[in-house]
Amino acid sequence: GDSVTQMEGPVTLSEEAFLTINCTYTATGYPSLFWYVQYPGEGLQLLLKATKADDKGSNKGFEATYRKETTSFHLEKGSVQVSDSAVYFCALSFREYGNKLVFGAGTILRVKS
Amino acid sequence: DAMVIQNPRYQVTQFGKPVTLSCSQTLNHNVMYWYQQKSSQAPKLLFHYYDKDFNNEADTPDNFQSRRPNTSFCFLDIRSPGLGDAAMYLCATSRRPGQGYQETQYFGPGTRLLVL
């Protein structure tokens, strides 16, 4: 079945460091891809998305590019802040299957000042 | 602001005592979802409604039921909670996916369920 694999955490960075969180997927067909962020004690917030190959999603300094050839959607940010500390989930969905989200296991990011 | 609201934020119940979690939305979205998220795990879809059409995931236990009396409200009923049902329960909504575009899911803050 469809699945998403994320790099294991926690990822610990100093403020202003460069961030990469790897995400790869396995799916039959071409899903839409998402990054959601979850702050402590809260629900999930959409961070960015891409719906077709070579699309780049971006928001709040975060970016991810839909790479069909490598089935990847890696999350990057040039300079992280303490406020970026959260859990990041990569996910996929197919419109044909009711828009249901399939999540990766999540990656904890900790940013130190 | 349009949003997804979940009440209560924290719910304590006893082993075997039925409990209901609620979700409401002001987005007027067609689709509502319930996810279960256990500690340090990814959210797992339990079921979803397309308008009034109920769609259960194959591996959702029978202990979990849902009701959607109108567009704005959706309830999650756990008939006989076990210790393993302690988790965060997330409600999400989206518009019905249309031709050629993908609809984003909007999540509520979640209800954390504790089973004693």
Short mmCIF file of C-alpha atoms in Angstrom, two decimals:
data_model
loop_
_atom_site.label_atom_id
_atom_site.label_comp_id
_atom_site.label_asym_id
_atom_site.label_seq_id
_atom_site.Cartn_x
_atom_site.Cartn_y
_atom_site.Cartn_z
CA GLY A 1 0.00 0.00 0.00
CA ASP A 2 0.88 3.67 -0.06
CA SER A 3 3.39 4.79 2.54
CA VAL A 4 5.58 7.70 3.61
CA THR A 5 9.02 7.42 5.17
CA GLN A 6 10.62 10.27 7.07
CA MET A 7 14.04 10.64 8.60
CA GLU A 8 14.11 9.71 12.25
CA GLY A 9 14.47 12.38 14.87
CA PRO A 10 14.90 14.17 16.98
CA VAL A 11 16.78 16.66 14.88
CA THR A 12 18.57 19.19 17.07
CA LEU A 13 19.90 22.39 15.53
CA SER A 14 21.21 25.71 16.68
CA GLU A 15 19.31 28.85 15.76
CA GLU A 16 20.01 30.06 12.20
CA ALA A 17 21.22 26.63 11.08
CA PHE A 18 20.07 25.06 7.80
CA LEU A 19 17.33 22.45 8.06
CA THR A 20 16.63 19.43 5.92
CA ILE A 21 14.08 16.77 6.82
CA ASN A 22 13.98 13.94 4.31
CA CYS A 23 10.73 12.43 3.09
CA THR A 24 10.20 9.71 0.52
CA TYR A 25 7.01 8.00 -0.51
CA THR A 26 5.79 4.79 -2.10
CA ALA A 27 2.59 5.01 -4.07
CA THR A 28 0.89 3.74 -7.17
CA GLY A 29 0.31 6.82 -9.23
CA TYR A 30 1.01 10.46 -8.48
CA PRO A 31 -0.27 11.68 -5.16
CA SER A 32 -0.39 15.17 -3.76
CA LEU A 33 2.26 15.77 -1.10
CA PHE A 34 2.05 17.77 2.10
CA TRP A 35 4.06 18.89 5.08
CA TYR A 36 2.12 19.44 8.29
CA VAL A 37 3.53 20.88 11.53
CA GLN A 38 2.33 20.08 15.05
CA TYR A 39 3.31 22.32 17.95
CA PRO A 40 3.19 20.86 21.47
CA GLY A 41 -0.36 20.13 22.60
CA GLU A 42 -1.94 21.36 19.38
CA GLY A 43 -3.48 19.96 16.24
CA LEU A 44 -1.84 19.80 12.84
CA GLN A 45 -1.33 22.85 10.66
CA LEU A 46 -0.67 22.69 6.96
CA LEU A 47 2.79 24.05 6.27
CA LEU A 48 3.01 23.58 2.51
CA LYS A 49 1.87 21.32 -0.30
CA ALA A 50 2.58 20.33 -3.90
CA THR A 51 0.14 18.64 -6.22
CA LYS A 52 2.27 17.60 -9.19
CA ALA A 53 5.82 16.79 -10.17
CA ASP A 54 8.35 19.64 -9.99
CA ASP A 55 5.95 21.84 -8.00
CA LYS A 56 7.60 23.70 -5.16
CA GLY A 57 5.60 24.41 -2.04
CA SER A 58 6.76 27.22 0.22
CA ASN A 59 5.58 28.95 3.38
CA LYS A 60 7.21 30.83 6.28
CA GLY A 61 10.69 30.24 4.82
CA PHE A 62 10.14 26.49 4.43
CA GLU A 63 10.33 24.89 0.99
CA ALA A 64 9.85 21.44 -0.51
CA THR A 65 9.95 20.28 -4.14
CA TYR A 66 7.96 17.34 -5.50
CA ARG A 67 10.54 15.05 -7.13
CA LYS A 68 8.83 12.30 -9.07
CA GLU A 69 12.05 10.65 -10.23
CA THR A 70 13.25 10.12 -6.65
CA THR A 71 9.73 9.94 -5.08
CA SER A 72 10.82 12.54 -2.56
CA PHE A 73 9.53 15.72 -0.92
CA HIS A 74 12.30 16.93 1.36
CA LEU A 75 11.61 19.88 3.65
CA GLU A 76 14.20 22.66 3.85
CA LYS A 77 14.66 25.97 5.61
CA GLY A 78 17.66 28.20 5.31
CA SER A 79 17.70 29.56 8.87
CA VAL A 80 15.69 27.97 11.65
CA GLN A 81 14.37 29.76 14.72
CA VAL A 82 13.58 28.49 18.21
CA SER A 83 9.90 28.96 17.36
CA ASP A 84 10.23 26.31 14.62
CA SER A 85 10.61 23.61 17.28
CA ALA A 86 7.76 21.18 16.61
CA VAL A 87 6.93 17.83 15.04
CA TYR A 88 6.87 17.79 11.23
CA PHE A 89 4.78 15.26 9.32
CA CYS A 90 5.11 14.46 5.66
CA ALA A 91 1.93 13.10 4.06
CA LEU A 92 0.41 12.08 0.77
CA SER A 93 -3.12 11.82 -0.53
CA PHE A 94 -4.99 10.84 -3.64
CA ARG A 95 -8.01 12.82 -4.72
CA GLU A 96 -9.45 9.61 -6.18
CA TYR A 97 -9.35 7.93 -2.77
CA GLY A 98 -11.36 10.48 -0.91
CA ASN A 99 -8.51 12.84 -0.21
CA LYS A 100 -7.37 10.65 2.69
CA LEU A 101 -4.01 11.54 4.18
CA VAL A 102 -1.30 8.94 4.74
CA PHE A 103 1.26 10.28 7.18
CA GLY A 104 4.89 9.54 7.85
CA ALA A 105 5.95 8.85 11.43
CA GLY A 106 6.88 12.47 12.09
CA THR A 107 10.21 14.13 12.82
CA ILE A 108 10.81 16.08 16.02
CA LEU A 109 12.77 19.29 15.47
CA ARG A 110 14.44 21.02 18.40
CA VAL A 111 16.09 24.38 17.86
CA LYS A 112 18.44 25.72 20.53
CA SER A 113 19.14 29.40 21.05
CA ASP B 1 -12.42 33.35 11.83
CA ALA B 2 -13.56 30.18 10.14
CA MET B 3 -12.24 27.21 12.01
CA VAL B 4 -12.49 23.65 13.31
CA ILE B 5 -13.41 23.39 16.99
CA GLN B 6 -13.06 20.35 19.20
CA ASN B 7 -14.53 19.96 22.65
CA PRO B 8 -13.43 19.19 25.17
CA ARG B 9 -9.66 19.59 24.81
CA TYR B 10 -9.11 16.98 27.52
CA GLN B 11 -11.47 14.12 28.37
CA VAL B 12 -11.10 11.60 31.16
CA THR B 13 -13.23 8.47 31.15
CA GLN B 14 -13.30 5.16 32.92
CA PHE B 15 -12.51 1.81 31.41
CA GLY B 16 -15.64 0.59 29.63
CA LYS B 17 -17.64 3.81 30.10
CA PRO B 18 -18.96 5.24 26.81
CA VAL B 19 -17.56 8.59 25.79
CA THR B 20 -18.39 11.07 23.03
CA LEU B 21 -16.03 13.60 21.49
CA SER B 22 -17.35 16.46 19.42
CA CYS B 23 -16.17 18.47 16.47
CA SER B 24 -17.73 21.49 14.83
CA GLN B 25 -16.69 23.59 11.87
CA THR B 26 -17.55 27.00 10.50
CA LEU B 27 -15.87 26.35 7.14
CA ASN B 28 -18.97 24.77 5.57
CA HIS B 29 -16.84 21.91 4.30
CA ASN B 30 -18.42 18.77 2.85
CA VAL B 31 -15.92 16.30 4.26
CA MET B 32 -15.12 15.62 7.92
CA TYR B 33 -12.47 13.20 9.19
CA TRP B 34 -11.57 11.61 12.50
CA TYR B 35 -7.99 10.60 13.20
CA GLN B 36 -6.47 8.82 16.18
CA GLN B 37 -2.95 9.84 17.19
CA LYS B 38 -1.16 7.83 19.85
CA SER B 39 1.85 9.19 21.64
CA SER B 40 4.81 9.85 19.33
CA GLN B 41 3.00 8.32 16.36
CA ALA B 42 1.47 9.62 13.16
CA PRO B 43 -2.26 10.30 12.98
CA LYS B 44 -4.26 7.33 11.72
CA LEU B 45 -7.55 7.81 9.89
CA LEU B 46 -10.53 6.13 11.58
CA PHE B 47 -13.34 7.22 9.25
CA HIS B 48 -14.68 10.14 7.27
CA TYR B 49 -17.94 11.58 6.02
CA TYR B 50 -18.59 12.83 2.52
CA ASP B 51 -21.62 14.95 3.34
CA LYS B 52 -23.83 12.28 4.96
CA ASP B 53 -22.01 9.33 3.42
CA PHE B 54 -20.04 7.46 6.07
CA ASN B 55 -16.73 5.81 5.10
CA ASN B 56 -15.10 3.50 7.60
CA GLU B 57 -11.47 2.44 7.37
CA ALA B 58 -11.10 -1.32 7.16
CA ASP B 59 -9.05 -1.60 10.34
CA THR B 60 -11.10 0.73 12.55
CA PRO B 61 -12.40 -1.26 15.52
CA ASP B 62 -16.17 -1.67 15.90
CA ASN B 63 -15.84 0.05 19.25
CA PHE B 64 -15.56 3.35 17.37
CA GLN B 65 -18.65 4.91 15.86
CA SER B 66 -19.45 8.28 14.40
CA ARG B 67 -22.44 10.52 13.79
CA ARG B 68 -22.85 13.59 11.63
CA PRO B 69 -26.26 15.16 12.30
CA ASN B 70 -25.62 18.16 10.05
CA THR B 71 -22.88 19.82 8.00
CA SER B 72 -21.35 21.61 10.96
CA PHE B 73 -21.09 18.87 13.57
CA CYS B 74 -19.50 15.45 13.79
CA PHE B 75 -19.22 13.17 16.81
CA LEU B 76 -16.90 10.32 17.70
CA ASP B 77 -18.42 7.72 20.02
CA ILE B 78 -16.28 5.15 21.79
CA ARG B 79 -18.67 2.53 23.10
CA SER B 80 -16.41 0.77 25.58
CA PRO B 81 -13.07 2.52 25.92
CA GLY B 82 -10.07 0.39 26.73
CA LEU B 83 -6.69 1.50 28.02
CA GLY B 84 -5.35 1.21 24.48
CA ASP B 85 -7.78 3.87 23.27
CA ALA B 86 -6.03 6.61 25.21
CA ALA B 87 -4.82 8.98 22.52
CA MET B 88 -5.25 12.36 20.89
CA TYR B 89 -8.29 12.42 18.61
CA LEU B 90 -8.09 14.88 15.74
CA CYS B 91 -10.95 16.15 13.65
CA ALA B 92 -10.28 17.58 10.19
CA THR B 93 -12.39 19.03 7.39
CA SER B 94 -11.99 19.67 3.69
CA ARG B 95 -14.04 20.58 0.70
CA ARG B 96 -14.98 17.74 -1.60
CA PRO B 97 -12.02 17.23 -3.95
CA GLY B 98 -12.90 18.53 -7.39
CA GLN B 99 -11.68 17.80 -10.83
CA GLY B 100 -8.04 18.66 -11.22
CA TYR B 101 -7.34 19.97 -7.74
CA GLN B 102 -6.56 18.64 -4.31
CA GLU B 103 -8.32 19.89 -1.25
CA THR B 104 -6.42 20.75 1.89
CA GLN B 105 -7.49 19.27 5.20
CA TYR B 106 -7.88 21.68 8.12
CA PHE B 107 -7.38 20.25 11.57
CA GLY B 108 -8.86 21.10 14.92
CA PRO B 109 -6.71 21.32 18.08
CA GLY B 110 -7.57 17.77 19.12
CA THR B 111 -9.09 16.13 22.20
CA ARG B 112 -6.74 14.19 24.43
CA LEU B 113 -8.53 11.16 25.88
CA LEU B 114 -7.36 9.53 29.09
CA VAL B 115 -8.84 6.18 30.12
CA LEU B 116 -8.57 5.23 33.79
#
